[in-house]
mmCIF file of C-alpha atoms and ligand atoms in Angstrom:
data_model
loop_
_atom_site.group_PDB
_atom_site.id
_atom_site.type_symbol
_atom_site.label_atom_id
_atom_site.label_comp_id
_atom_site.label_asym_id
_atom_site.label_seq_id
_atom_site.Cartn_x
_atom_site.Cartn_y
_atom_site.Cartn_z
ATOM 1 C CA UNK V 235 -17.529 -15.648 15.029
ATOM 2 C CA UNK V 236 -13.807 -13.973 16.428
ATOM 3 C CA UNK V 237 -13.443 -10.250 14.822
ATOM 4 C CA UNK V 238 -10.970 -9.752 13.200
ATOM 5 C CA UNK V 239 -8.177 -6.714 12.901
ATOM 6 C CA UNK V 240 -5.953 -9.120 10.789
ATOM 7 C CA UNK V 241 -6.243 -7.340 6.899
ATOM 8 C CA UNK V 242 -8.169 -5.602 4.805
ATOM 9 C CA UNK V 243 -9.429 -7.240 2.684
ATOM 10 C CA UNK V 244 -11.113 -10.210 5.015
ATOM 11 C CA UNK V 245 -14.903 -9.120 3.420
ATOM 12 C CA UNK V 246 -15.798 -9.066 0.150
ATOM 13 C CA UNK V 247 -16.110 -5.889 -1.646
ATOM 14 C CA UNK V 248 -18.978 -2.014 -0.975
ATOM 15 C CA UNK V 249 -22.397 -2.879 -1.225
ATOM 16 C CA UNK V 250 -22.626 -0.878 -4.519
ATOM 17 C CA UNK V 251 -19.327 -2.604 -6.465
ATOM 18 C CA UNK V 252 -21.977 -6.130 -5.468
ATOM 19 C CA UNK V 253 -25.365 -4.224 -7.130
ATOM 20 C CA UNK V 254 -23.147 -2.666 -9.870
ATOM 21 C CA UNK V 255 -22.105 -6.132 -10.791
ATOM 22 C CA UNK V 256 -25.093 -8.076 -10.437
ATOM 23 C CA UNK V 257 -27.211 -5.497 -12.876
ATOM 24 C CA UNK V 258 -24.513 -5.759 -15.343
ATOM 25 C CA UNK V 259 -24.413 -9.687 -15.776
ATOM 26 C CA UNK V 260 -26.268 -10.486 -18.558
ATOM 27 C CA UNK V 261 -24.789 -7.632 -20.616
ATOM 28 C CA UNK V 262 -22.458 -8.928 -22.748
ATOM 29 C CA UNK V 263 -19.676 -6.458 -23.829
ATOM 30 C CA UNK V 264 -16.445 -7.044 -24.985
ATOM 31 C CA UNK V 265 -13.517 -8.334 -22.715
ATOM 32 C CA UNK V 266 -9.399 -7.634 -22.244
ATOM 33 C CA UNK V 267 -9.730 -4.149 -20.673
ATOM 34 C CA UNK V 268 -11.710 -2.806 -23.710
ATOM 35 C CA UNK V 269 -14.965 -2.718 -22.352
ATOM 36 C CA UNK V 270 -17.232 0.735 -21.387
ATOM 37 C CA UNK V 271 -16.626 0.333 -18.249
ATOM 38 C CA UNK V 272 -12.874 0.063 -17.843
ATOM 39 C CA UNK V 273 -13.212 2.940 -20.750
ATOM 40 C CA UNK V 274 -15.674 5.208 -18.156
ATOM 41 C CA UNK V 275 -12.920 4.207 -15.544
ATOM 42 C CA UNK V 276 -10.362 5.186 -17.077
ATOM 43 C CA UNK V 277 -11.873 8.799 -18.288
ATOM 44 C CA UNK V 278 -12.431 9.064 -14.299
ATOM 45 C CA UNK V 279 -9.082 8.702 -12.821
ATOM 46 C CA UNK V 280 -8.118 10.769 -15.564
ATOM 47 C CA UNK V 281 -10.060 13.132 -14.649
ATOM 48 C CA UNK V 282 -9.245 13.397 -10.867
ATOM 49 C CA UNK V 283 -5.846 13.230 -11.643
ATOM 50 C CA UNK V 284 -6.913 16.252 -13.750
ATOM 51 C CA UNK V 285 -5.094 14.882 -16.738
ATOM 52 C CA UNK V 286 -5.455 16.028 -20.640
ATOM 53 C CA UNK V 287 -6.886 14.281 -23.227
ATOM 54 C CA UNK V 288 -4.807 10.562 -23.744
ATOM 55 C CA UNK V 289 -2.333 12.004 -21.023
ATOM 56 C CA UNK V 290 -2.477 9.660 -18.940
ATOM 57 C CA UNK V 291 -2.302 5.702 -19.184
ATOM 58 C CA UNK V 292 -4.407 2.854 -17.305
ATOM 59 C CA UNK V 293 -4.659 -0.172 -17.145
ATOM 60 C CA UNK V 294 -6.506 -2.549 -14.320
ATOM 61 C CA UNK V 295 -4.942 -6.192 -13.203
ATOM 62 C CA UNK V 296 -5.894 -8.567 -10.577
ATOM 63 C CA UNK V 297 -3.707 -8.255 -7.518
ATOM 64 C CA UNK V 298 -1.055 -6.312 -5.949
ATOM 65 C CA UNK V 299 2.199 -8.598 -6.521
ATOM 66 C CA UNK V 300 0.937 -8.747 -10.519
ATOM 67 C CA UNK V 301 0.706 -5.526 -11.080
ATOM 68 C CA UNK V 302 4.446 -4.812 -8.966
ATOM 69 C CA UNK V 303 5.857 -7.190 -10.809
ATOM 70 C CA UNK V 304 4.292 -6.009 -14.428
ATOM 71 C CA UNK V 305 5.378 -2.303 -14.149
ATOM 72 C CA UNK V 306 8.611 -3.341 -12.488
ATOM 73 C CA UNK V 307 9.615 -5.919 -16.044
ATOM 74 C CA UNK V 308 7.754 -3.317 -18.288
ATOM 75 C CA UNK V 309 10.114 -0.225 -17.185
ATOM 76 C CA UNK V 310 14.008 -2.010 -16.720
ATOM 77 C CA UNK V 311 15.722 -2.713 -19.280
ATOM 78 C CA UNK V 312 17.184 -6.259 -18.887
ATOM 79 C CA UNK V 313 20.179 -5.228 -16.552
ATOM 80 C CA UNK V 314 18.392 -2.846 -14.623
ATOM 81 C CA UNK V 315 17.245 -3.149 -10.881
ATOM 82 C CA UNK V 316 14.556 -1.741 -8.456
ATOM 83 C CA UNK V 317 15.421 0.411 -5.629
ATOM 84 C CA UNK V 318 13.065 -0.760 -2.430
ATOM 85 C CA UNK V 319 13.804 0.043 1.285
ATOM 86 C CA UNK V 320 14.765 -3.257 2.985
ATOM 87 C CA UNK V 321 11.297 -3.369 4.704
ATOM 88 C CA UNK V 322 9.499 -2.434 0.945
ATOM 89 C CA UNK V 323 6.671 -4.987 -0.206
ATOM 90 C CA UNK V 324 8.584 -5.837 -3.157
ATOM 91 C CA UNK V 325 11.379 -6.966 -0.592
ATOM 92 C CA UNK V 326 9.086 -9.231 1.960
ATOM 93 C CA UNK V 327 6.394 -10.270 0.850
ATOM 94 C CA UNK V 328 6.389 -11.044 -2.313
ATOM 95 C CA UNK V 329 8.320 -14.318 -2.947
ATOM 96 C CA UNK V 330 11.186 -12.878 -5.077
ATOM 97 C CA UNK V 331 8.359 -12.194 -8.032
ATOM 98 C CA UNK V 332 10.627 -9.666 -9.289
ATOM 99 C CA UNK V 333 13.302 -11.248 -9.114
ATOM 100 C CA UNK V 334 11.958 -13.890 -10.964
ATOM 101 C CA UNK V 335 11.557 -11.364 -13.471
ATOM 102 C CA UNK V 336 15.481 -10.842 -14.118
ATOM 103 C CA UNK V 337 15.143 -8.170 -12.085
ATOM 104 C CA UNK V 338 17.111 -7.516 -8.420
ATOM 105 C CA UNK V 339 15.774 -6.063 -5.638
ATOM 106 C CA UNK V 340 18.173 -3.365 -4.615
ATOM 107 C CA UNK V 341 17.259 -2.877 -0.537
ATOM 108 C CA UNK V 342 18.240 0.117 0.928
ATOM 109 C CA UNK V 343 17.897 0.718 4.701
ATOM 110 C CA UNK V 344 14.872 2.085 5.848
ATOM 111 C CA UNK V 345 14.174 3.633 9.516
ATOM 112 C CA UNK V 346 13.385 0.255 10.970
ATOM 113 C CA UNK V 347 10.477 2.155 12.952
ATOM 114 C CA UNK V 348 8.768 3.506 9.457
ATOM 115 C CA UNK V 349 9.835 1.413 7.201
ATOM 116 C CA UNK V 350 9.753 4.863 5.175
ATOM 117 C CA UNK V 351 12.495 5.032 2.090
ATOM 118 C CA UNK V 352 14.085 8.736 1.898
ATOM 119 C CA UNK V 353 15.269 11.067 0.143
ATOM 120 C CA UNK V 354 18.815 11.441 1.285
ATOM 121 C CA UNK V 355 19.624 7.943 1.661
ATOM 122 C CA UNK V 356 18.781 7.384 -2.105
ATOM 123 C CA UNK V 357 21.375 10.456 -2.324
ATOM 124 C CA UNK V 358 23.965 9.095 -0.937
ATOM 125 C CA UNK V 359 23.231 5.306 -2.786
ATOM 126 C CA UNK V 360 23.080 6.922 -6.032
ATOM 127 C CA UNK V 361 26.160 9.264 -5.615
ATOM 128 C CA UNK V 362 28.529 6.372 -4.399
ATOM 129 C CA UNK V 363 26.488 4.176 -7.074
ATOM 130 C CA UNK V 364 28.390 6.584 -9.901
ATOM 131 C CA UNK V 365 31.421 7.543 -8.026
ATOM 132 C CA UNK V 366 32.014 4.236 -8.658
ATOM 133 C CA UNK V 367 34.054 3.452 -11.528
ATOM 134 C CA UNK V 368 33.313 0.038 -11.984
ATOM 135 C CA UNK V 369 29.631 0.721 -11.321
ATOM 136 C CA UNK V 370 28.212 -1.514 -14.370
ATOM 137 C CA UNK V 371 29.514 -4.364 -12.380
ATOM 138 C CA UNK V 372 26.363 -3.971 -10.185
ATOM 139 C CA UNK V 373 22.822 -3.851 -11.510
ATOM 140 C CA UNK V 374 21.748 -0.528 -12.936
ATOM 141 C CA UNK V 375 19.518 1.547 -10.730
ATOM 142 C CA UNK V 376 16.528 1.229 -12.950
ATOM 143 C CA UNK V 377 13.818 3.112 -11.268
ATOM 144 C CA UNK V 378 12.717 3.759 -7.459
ATOM 145 C CA UNK V 379 9.720 1.786 -5.224
ATOM 146 C CA UNK V 380 7.991 2.258 -2.289
ATOM 147 C CA UNK V 381 4.577 1.647 -1.001
ATOM 148 C CA UNK V 382 1.813 4.520 -0.008
ATOM 149 C CA UNK V 383 1.100 3.109 3.085
ATOM 150 C CA UNK V 384 4.196 1.582 3.790
ATOM 151 C CA UNK V 385 4.564 -2.050 5.331
ATOM 152 C CA UNK V 386 4.196 -0.438 8.472
ATOM 153 C CA UNK V 387 1.187 1.816 8.120
ATOM 154 C CA UNK V 388 3.056 4.688 7.662
ATOM 155 C CA UNK V 389 2.139 7.621 5.249
ATOM 156 C CA UNK V 390 4.420 9.635 2.887
ATOM 157 C CA UNK V 391 3.976 13.484 2.404
ATOM 158 C CA UNK V 392 3.635 15.339 -0.579
ATOM 159 C CA UNK V 393 7.182 17.096 0.521
ATOM 160 C CA UNK V 394 9.057 14.534 1.085
ATOM 161 C CA UNK V 395 7.504 12.591 -1.925
ATOM 162 C CA UNK V 396 8.866 15.860 -4.101
ATOM 163 C CA UNK V 397 12.740 15.481 -2.189
ATOM 164 C CA UNK V 398 12.656 11.991 -3.336
ATOM 165 C CA UNK V 399 11.387 13.404 -7.025
ATOM 166 C CA UNK V 400 14.664 15.835 -6.664
ATOM 167 C CA UNK V 401 16.972 12.826 -6.371
ATOM 168 C CA UNK V 402 15.236 10.800 -8.912
ATOM 169 C CA UNK V 403 15.596 13.899 -11.311
ATOM 170 C CA UNK V 404 19.166 13.937 -10.899
ATOM 171 C CA UNK V 405 19.360 10.773 -11.713
ATOM 172 C CA UNK V 406 16.982 10.004 -14.365
ATOM 173 C CA UNK V 407 15.256 7.404 -12.622
ATOM 174 C CA UNK V 408 11.545 6.907 -12.827
ATOM 175 C CA UNK V 409 9.072 6.814 -9.894
ATOM 176 C CA UNK V 410 6.613 3.870 -8.966
ATOM 177 C CA UNK V 411 3.984 4.323 -5.984
ATOM 178 C CA UNK V 412 3.098 0.323 -5.285
ATOM 179 C CA UNK V 413 -0.506 2.276 -3.739
ATOM 180 C CA UNK V 414 -1.491 -1.236 -2.512
ATOM 181 C CA UNK V 415 -3.137 1.190 0.526
ATOM 182 C CA UNK V 416 -3.435 4.428 -1.771
ATOM 183 C CA UNK V 417 -6.467 5.402 -0.232
ATOM 184 C CA UNK V 418 -5.406 5.690 3.265
ATOM 185 C CA UNK V 419 -2.711 7.356 2.868
ATOM 186 C CA UNK V 420 -4.644 9.767 0.902
ATOM 187 C CA UNK V 421 -7.346 9.660 3.585
ATOM 188 C CA UNK V 422 -4.455 10.393 6.006
ATOM 189 C CA UNK V 423 -4.670 13.830 7.819
ATOM 190 C CA UNK V 424 -2.639 15.270 8.324
ATOM 191 C CA UNK V 425 0.366 16.349 5.534
ATOM 192 C CA UNK V 426 -2.867 15.197 3.172
ATOM 193 C CA UNK V 427 -1.398 13.997 0.099
ATOM 194 C CA UNK V 428 -3.680 14.810 -2.749
ATOM 195 C CA UNK V 429 -4.477 12.250 -5.624
ATOM 196 C CA UNK V 430 -3.656 14.972 -8.313
ATOM 197 C CA UNK V 431 -0.647 15.745 -6.698
ATOM 198 C CA UNK V 432 1.128 12.251 -8.160
ATOM 199 C CA UNK V 433 0.663 13.372 -11.835
ATOM 200 C CA UNK V 434 3.438 15.510 -11.324
ATOM 201 C CA UNK V 435 5.239 13.698 -8.193
ATOM 202 C CA UNK V 436 5.762 9.602 -10.051
ATOM 203 C CA UNK V 437 6.011 8.431 -13.186
ATOM 204 C CA UNK V 438 3.320 5.069 -11.850
ATOM 205 C CA UNK V 439 0.979 3.553 -9.870
ATOM 206 C CA UNK V 440 -1.185 1.968 -8.926
ATOM 207 C CA UNK V 441 -4.266 2.384 -7.227
ATOM 208 C CA UNK V 442 -5.357 -0.683 -4.764
ATOM 209 C CA UNK V 443 -8.877 -2.106 -5.175
ATOM 210 C CA UNK V 444 -8.332 -4.985 -3.073
ATOM 211 C CA UNK V 445 -7.307 -3.230 0.456
ATOM 212 C CA UNK V 446 -10.362 -0.660 -0.220
ATOM 213 C CA UNK V 447 -13.454 -2.514 -0.943
ATOM 214 C CA UNK V 448 -13.590 -3.826 -4.206
ATOM 215 C CA UNK V 449 -13.106 -7.345 -4.404
ATOM 216 C CA UNK V 450 -10.033 -7.916 -5.778
ATOM 217 C CA UNK V 451 -8.436 -5.451 -8.715
ATOM 218 C CA UNK V 452 -5.296 -2.679 -9.031
ATOM 219 C CA UNK V 453 -5.324 0.322 -11.546
ATOM 220 C CA UNK V 454 -1.127 1.026 -12.804
ATOM 221 C CA UNK V 455 -1.599 4.425 -13.645
ATOM 222 C CA UNK V 456 1.276 6.003 -16.076
ATOM 223 C CA UNK V 457 1.508 9.796 -16.417
ATOM 224 C CA UNK V 458 3.735 9.844 -18.894
ATOM 225 C CA UNK V 459 5.227 13.218 -16.788
ATOM 226 C CA UNK V 460 8.441 13.128 -18.746
ATOM 227 C CA UNK V 461 8.779 9.758 -21.051
ATOM 228 C CA UNK V 462 6.111 7.627 -22.185
ATOM 229 C CA UNK V 463 6.577 4.347 -19.744
ATOM 230 C CA UNK V 464 3.457 3.044 -20.749
ATOM 231 C CA UNK V 465 4.580 2.459 -24.034
ATOM 232 C CA UNK V 466 3.116 -0.679 -25.423
ATOM 233 C CA UNK V 467 2.869 -2.004 -21.904
ATOM 234 C CA UNK V 468 -0.681 -4.150 -22.910
ATOM 235 C CA UNK V 469 2.412 -6.538 -24.253
ATOM 236 C CA UNK V 470 3.725 -6.678 -21.483
ATOM 237 C CA UNK V 471 0.362 -7.583 -19.377
ATOM 238 C CA UNK V 472 -0.400 -10.194 -21.438
ATOM 239 C CA UNK V 473 2.060 -11.844 -21.286
ATOM 240 C CA UNK V 474 2.058 -11.923 -17.565
ATOM 241 C CA UNK V 475 -0.727 -12.952 -17.687
ATOM 242 C CA UNK V 476 -2.473 -10.498 -16.404
ATOM 243 C CA UNK V 477 -4.902 -9.044 -18.867
ATOM 244 C CA UNK V 478 -8.474 -10.657 -17.888
ATOM 245 C CA UNK V 479 -9.765 -11.279 -20.308
ATOM 246 C CA UNK V 480 -13.078 -10.966 -18.082
ATOM 247 C CA UNK V 481 -11.626 -7.276 -17.719
ATOM 248 C CA UNK V 482 -14.760 -5.970 -17.639
ATOM 249 C CA UNK V 483 -14.868 -7.275 -13.585
ATOM 250 C CA UNK V 484 -12.346 -4.607 -12.727
ATOM 251 C CA UNK V 485 -13.954 -1.684 -15.311
ATOM 252 C CA UNK V 486 -16.977 -1.884 -12.985
ATOM 253 C CA UNK V 487 -15.027 -2.322 -9.984
ATOM 254 C CA UNK V 488 -13.498 0.992 -10.866
ATOM 255 C CA UNK V 489 -16.022 2.941 -12.444
ATOM 256 C CA UNK V 490 -18.024 1.892 -9.022
ATOM 257 C CA UNK V 491 -15.074 2.603 -6.985
ATOM 258 C CA UNK V 492 -14.587 5.817 -8.901
ATOM 259 C CA UNK V 493 -18.296 7.045 -8.984
ATOM 260 C CA UNK V 494 -19.291 9.907 -6.191
ATOM 261 C CA UNK V 495 -15.918 9.261 -4.336
ATOM 262 C CA UNK V 496 -16.848 5.527 -3.306
ATOM 263 C CA UNK V 497 -12.931 5.085 -3.143
ATOM 264 C CA UNK V 498 -11.827 7.845 -1.454
ATOM 265 C CA UNK V 499 -15.543 7.423 1.076
ATOM 266 C CA UNK V 500 -14.209 3.905 1.811
ATOM 267 C CA UNK V 501 -10.456 4.442 2.401
ATOM 268 C CA UNK V 502 -11.656 7.264 5.304
ATOM 269 C CA UNK V 503 -13.988 5.344 6.081
ATOM 270 C CA UNK V 504 -11.088 2.572 7.716
ATOM 271 C CA UNK V 505 -8.731 5.081 8.743
ATOM 272 C CA UNK V 506 -11.833 7.136 10.855
ATOM 273 C CA UNK V 507 -12.305 3.690 12.738
ATOM 274 C CA UNK V 508 -8.399 3.235 12.865
ATOM 275 C CA UNK V 509 -8.509 6.773 14.565
ATOM 276 C CA UNK V 510 -11.123 4.765 17.597
ATOM 277 C CA UNK V 511 -8.919 1.681 18.220
ATOM 278 C CA UNK V 512 -5.841 4.327 18.300
ATOM 279 C CA UNK V 513 -7.775 6.586 20.732
ATOM 280 C CA UNK V 514 -8.592 4.196 22.754
ATOM 281 C CA UNK V 515 -5.625 2.594 23.216
ATOM 282 C CA UNK V 516 -3.956 5.555 23.571
ATOM 283 C CA UNK V 517 -6.166 6.282 26.518
ATOM 284 C CA UNK V 518 -5.057 2.632 27.731
ATOM 285 C CA UNK V 519 -1.381 3.959 27.831
ATOM 286 C CA UNK V 520 -0.649 1.523 24.998
ATOM 287 C CA UNK V 521 2.934 1.612 23.287
ATOM 288 C CA UNK V 522 2.666 2.147 19.404
ATOM 289 C CA UNK V 523 5.985 0.604 17.245
ATOM 290 C CA UNK V 524 5.120 3.272 15.130
ATOM 291 C CA UNK V 525 2.853 6.609 15.067
ATOM 292 C CA UNK V 526 1.040 5.806 11.860
ATOM 293 C CA UNK V 527 -2.678 7.921 10.709
ATOM 294 C CA UNK V 528 -3.251 4.938 8.017
ATOM 295 C CA UNK V 529 -5.787 1.621 8.929
ATOM 296 C CA UNK V 530 -3.011 0.213 10.252
ATOM 297 C CA UNK V 531 -1.446 0.041 13.744
ATOM 298 C CA UNK V 532 1.306 -2.205 15.341
ATOM 299 C CA UNK V 533 1.006 -2.217 19.281
ATOM 300 C CA UNK V 534 3.266 -3.263 22.072
ATOM 301 C CA UNK V 535 0.943 -5.884 23.468
ATOM 302 C CA UNK V 536 2.326 -8.696 26.543
ATOM 303 C CA UNK V 537 1.624 -12.717 25.354
ATOM 304 C CA UNK V 538 0.107 -12.746 27.857
ATOM 305 C CA UNK V 539 -2.674 -10.704 26.962
ATOM 306 C CA UNK V 540 -2.075 -11.303 23.666
ATOM 307 C CA UNK V 541 -3.612 -15.036 23.969
ATOM 308 C CA UNK V 542 -5.931 -13.730 25.718
ATOM 309 C CA UNK V 543 -7.483 -11.237 22.807
ATOM 310 C CA UNK V 544 -6.905 -13.903 20.638
ATOM 311 C CA UNK V 545 -9.189 -16.294 21.733
ATOM 312 C CA UNK V 546 -12.571 -13.688 20.576
ATOM 313 C CA UNK V 547 -10.646 -11.170 17.589
ATOM 314 C CA UNK V 548 -8.041 -11.741 15.057
ATOM 315 C CA UNK V 549 -4.876 -10.077 14.422
ATOM 316 C CA UNK V 550 -1.192 -10.515 13.176
ATOM 317 C CA UNK V 551 2.142 -11.150 15.205
ATOM 318 C CA UNK V 552 4.864 -8.782 13.149
ATOM 319 C CA UNK V 553 7.427 -9.483 15.544
ATOM 320 C CA UNK V 554 9.904 -9.552 18.551
ATOM 321 C CA UNK V 555 11.667 -6.484 19.489
ATOM 322 C CA UNK V 556 14.679 -6.543 21.413
ATOM 323 C CA UNK V 557 15.832 -4.858 24.558
ATOM 324 C CA UNK V 558 17.736 -2.305 22.950
ATOM 325 C CA UNK V 559 14.412 -1.585 20.838
ATOM 326 C CA UNK V 560 12.484 -1.926 23.255
ATOM 327 C CA UNK V 561 14.570 0.548 25.450
ATOM 328 C CA UNK V 562 13.916 2.818 21.947
ATOM 329 C CA UNK V 563 10.327 2.602 22.349
ATOM 330 C CA UNK V 564 10.641 5.050 26.238
ATOM 331 C CA UNK V 565 10.566 1.396 27.812
ATOM 332 C CA UNK V 566 13.784 0.630 30.001
ATOM 333 C CA UNK V 567 14.769 -2.005 31.516
ATOM 334 C CA UNK V 568 11.084 -4.560 32.026
ATOM 335 C CA UNK V 569 10.743 -7.936 33.347
ATOM 336 C CA UNK V 570 7.486 -7.616 31.015
ATOM 337 C CA UNK V 571 7.819 -9.285 27.383
ATOM 338 C CA UNK V 572 6.337 -7.524 24.793
ATOM 339 C CA UNK V 573 5.627 -8.570 21.469
ATOM 340 C CA UNK V 574 4.214 -6.725 18.391
ATOM 341 C CA UNK V 575 1.157 -7.146 17.006
ATOM 342 C CA UNK V 576 -0.806 -5.687 14.061
ATOM 343 C CA UNK V 577 -4.323 -4.459 13.673
ATOM 344 C CA UNK V 578 -6.080 -3.253 10.977
ATOM 345 C CA UNK V 579 -9.247 -1.753 9.962
ATOM 346 C CA UNK V 580 -11.628 -1.987 6.604
ATOM 347 C CA UNK V 581 -13.440 0.162 4.798
ATOM 348 C CA UNK V 582 -16.367 -2.683 6.379
ATOM 349 C CA UNK V 583 -15.129 -2.460 9.990
ATOM 350 C CA UNK V 584 -18.112 -1.537 12.373
ATOM 351 C CA UNK V 585 -17.260 1.189 15.489
ATOM 352 C CA UNK V 586 -19.410 -1.915 17.921
ATOM 353 C CA UNK V 587 -16.438 -3.902 16.803
ATOM 354 C CA UNK V 588 -13.629 -1.551 18.032
ATOM 355 C CA UNK V 589 -15.753 -0.882 21.045
ATOM 356 C CA UNK V 590 -15.550 -4.332 21.766
ATOM 357 C CA UNK V 591 -12.393 -4.770 21.225
ATOM 358 C CA UNK V 592 -11.587 -2.172 23.816
ATOM 359 C CA UNK V 593 -13.910 -3.647 26.516
ATOM 360 C CA UNK V 594 -12.031 -7.072 26.275
ATOM 361 C CA UNK V 595 -8.651 -5.223 26.755
ATOM 362 C CA UNK V 596 -9.842 -3.586 29.618
ATOM 363 C CA UNK V 597 -11.277 -6.882 30.997
ATOM 364 C CA UNK V 598 -8.284 -9.395 30.532
ATOM 365 C CA UNK V 599 -5.576 -6.388 31.152
ATOM 366 C CA UNK V 600 -7.039 -6.254 34.365
ATOM 367 C CA UNK V 601 -7.458 -10.132 35.378
HETATM 368 C C1 PLP T 248 2.139 -2.212 -0.685
HETATM 369 C C2 PLP T 248 1.379 -3.676 -1.120
HETATM 370 N N1 PLP T 248 1.590 -4.049 -1.973
HETATM 371 C C3 PLP T 248 1.091 -5.615 -3.127
HETATM 372 C C4 PLP T 248 0.996 -5.954 -2.623
HETATM 373 C C5 PLP T 248 0.422 -7.684 -2.621
HETATM 374 O O1 PLP T 248 -1.021 -7.759 -3.186
HETATM 375 P P1 PLP T 248 -1.743 -8.873 -3.330
HETATM 376 O O2 PLP T 248 -1.677 -10.178 -2.184
HETATM 377 O O3 PLP T 248 -2.589 -8.248 -3.980
HETATM 378 O O4 PLP T 248 -0.795 -9.745 -4.342
HETATM 379 C C6 PLP T 248 0.381 -6.079 -0.909
HETATM 380 C C7 PLP T 248 -0.463 -6.894 0.146
HETATM 381 O O5 PLP T 248 -0.174 -6.927 0.889
HETATM 382 C C8 PLP T 248 1.183 -4.552 -0.064
HETATM 383 O O6 PLP T 248 0.520 -4.928 1.361
#
């Protein structure tokens, strides 16, 4: 069996989740997210956020794309679009799921290495948009979207999000953080963003379970910090097919994830395995596309070495850098070709797998 560093959803789920699904199997409980486990999970998430009674609205749905399209289509007015980095997940990897709900993804240039949206880029776009006397001829910027962690495994600090918040407040726009990989972003050192800071910084965010040890599922959290964007959300959730009759599947999983810090421990493990891999690769003078602190690593590798490693490990091709990009990354005029590949660790990655990968790297690199 080839060891996989392809993604963080190759394995089934955390044993605690499987155990609780099995333990509760014959219980007859209500459906559609109104069961006791969903309620308990919602309470735990609210407590961790430091939310007062009914301050946050929490809902569950099965997947990340589904969560994004349901949240965005619920919050936006019919004529509005959502602002995203051109590398953002909704802009690149969701088959126009947002556009299919009738809302344009308005792409803004982001740093091509980090994939991060920044406050000055947003401020410039919005200033120009509103300076245009004919602004109503192009989609209304109705929401700011970014994922944390990003497509490039980078993450946002509280300060960076706060700077985006200032711009959003100036133009009265809600912020939505796609947290499909929120766990690893929260576990990333340094500049740690604390979970409970999200309640003041953003209007809605998701807590990804699928990529952090759940069988599947995302929690959607409306913070109601200014406006009640969650109003009638259950109708949108139902209409767009995101409300599971067997809501217990999501409730039990999130209730388990938010017991004894399991969610945070799972993400920490993924990051620790990535740290091991990163340190080993750095010792071997491997170049990185971008510096990350989460469970995703993007490295430069020769096509020959890549092919050899692919015989024993699974990982993904990401891109082929241009000569200019190679030079920006410090690789000057080289006859050597490089590809960028993505290596991902997960809650289930074993340190022995990392050792094996590095050992084989040495074997093949020295051929
Ligand atoms: C940041 C982000 N958002 C959303 C998704 C989509 O999730 P799903 O594949 O569960 O639809 C992904 C999946 O890779 C993701 O990385």
